[in-house]
Amino acid sequence: MNMLIADDEQLVRHGLRMILDAADDIEVIGEAGDGDEPSPWPGNWPPTWSCWTSACPAPTN
């Protein structure tokens, strides 16, 4: 499974990525600091799962 992590706090994204990277069946394919950042990355896009916080700023468009 591939996953996108979105949180406005870089420390939270980094910590969650460290945990998920330790799992054999999860690949983190991207990170975003707000709703405008997660634009398509090459490769395994779109993610199977995404993890967003409720405080993460929403996309502007």
mmCIF file of C-alpha atoms in Angstrom:
data_model
loop_
_atom_site.group_PDB
_atom_site.id
_atom_site.type_symbol
_atom_site.label_atom_id
_atom_site.label_comp_id
_atom_site.label_asym_id
_atom_site.label_seq_id
_atom_site.Cartn_x
_atom_site.Cartn_y
_atom_site.Cartn_z
ATOM 1 C CA MET A 1 0.000 0.000 0.000
ATOM 2 C CA ASN A 2 1.221 3.507 -0.671
ATOM 3 C CA MET A 3 0.432 6.498 1.494
ATOM 4 C CA LEU A 4 0.472 10.298 1.502
ATOM 5 C CA ILE A 5 1.075 12.136 4.805
ATOM 6 C CA ALA A 6 -0.334 15.653 5.170
ATOM 7 C CA ASP A 7 0.109 17.718 8.316
ATOM 8 C CA ASP A 8 0.999 21.362 8.839
ATOM 9 C CA GLU A 9 3.641 20.367 11.427
ATOM 10 C CA GLN A 10 6.854 19.071 9.855
ATOM 11 C CA LEU A 11 7.850 17.293 13.078
ATOM 12 C CA VAL A 12 4.588 15.300 13.065
ATOM 13 C CA ARG A 13 5.064 14.364 9.387
ATOM 14 C CA HIS A 14 8.636 13.282 10.068
ATOM 15 C CA GLY A 15 7.680 11.156 13.093
ATOM 16 C CA LEU A 16 4.784 9.489 11.310
ATOM 17 C CA ARG A 17 6.964 8.796 8.287
ATOM 18 C CA MET A 18 9.608 7.144 10.494
ATOM 19 C CA ILE A 19 6.952 4.830 11.943
ATOM 20 C CA LEU A 20 5.429 3.999 8.563
ATOM 21 C CA ASP A 21 8.826 3.464 6.907
ATOM 22 C CA ALA A 22 9.457 0.664 9.405
ATOM 23 C CA ALA A 23 6.444 -1.273 8.055
ATOM 24 C CA ASP A 24 7.248 -3.670 5.221
ATOM 25 C CA ASP A 25 3.911 -3.263 3.465
ATOM 26 C CA ILE A 26 3.630 0.561 3.500
ATOM 27 C CA GLU A 27 5.417 2.950 1.165
ATOM 28 C CA VAL A 28 5.170 6.678 1.919
ATOM 29 C CA ILE A 29 5.027 8.277 -1.532
ATOM 30 C CA GLY A 30 4.778 11.891 -0.424
ATOM 31 C CA GLU A 31 4.316 14.497 2.257
ATOM 32 C CA ALA A 32 2.428 17.778 2.261
ATOM 33 C CA GLY A 33 2.301 20.703 4.669
ATOM 34 C CA ASP A 34 -1.072 21.991 3.440
ATOM 35 C CA GLY A 35 -3.875 21.208 1.032
ATOM 36 C CA ASP A 36 -2.119 22.902 -1.882
ATOM 37 C CA GLU A 37 1.072 20.845 -1.677
ATOM 38 C CA PRO A 38 -0.064 17.322 -2.583
ATOM 39 C CA SER A 39 0.070 17.672 -6.330
ATOM 40 C CA PRO A 40 0.719 14.510 -8.334
ATOM 41 C CA TRP A 41 4.162 13.063 -7.874
ATOM 42 C CA PRO A 42 5.528 10.682 -10.484
ATOM 43 C CA GLY A 43 5.378 7.004 -9.692
ATOM 44 C CA ASN A 44 2.789 5.463 -7.405
ATOM 45 C CA TRP A 45 0.207 8.241 -7.607
ATOM 46 C CA PRO A 46 -2.563 8.365 -6.427
ATOM 47 C CA PRO A 47 -1.957 7.033 -2.934
ATOM 48 C CA THR A 48 -3.922 4.073 -1.629
ATOM 49 C CA TRP A 49 -4.317 5.935 1.700
ATOM 50 C CA SER A 50 -3.778 9.480 2.861
ATOM 51 C CA CYS A 51 -3.349 10.724 6.407
ATOM 52 C CA TRP A 52 -4.520 14.334 7.010
ATOM 53 C CA THR A 53 -4.922 16.264 10.212
ATOM 54 C CA SER A 54 -8.031 18.344 10.771
ATOM 55 C CA ALA A 55 -5.873 21.431 11.362
ATOM 56 C CA CYS A 56 -4.072 21.112 8.011
ATOM 57 C CA PRO A 57 -4.947 24.128 5.828
ATOM 58 C CA ALA A 58 -7.392 23.243 3.035
ATOM 59 C CA PRO A 59 -6.643 23.683 -0.665
ATOM 60 C CA THR A 60 -7.273 27.188 -1.976
ATOM 61 C CA ASN A 61 -8.731 26.055 -5.305
#
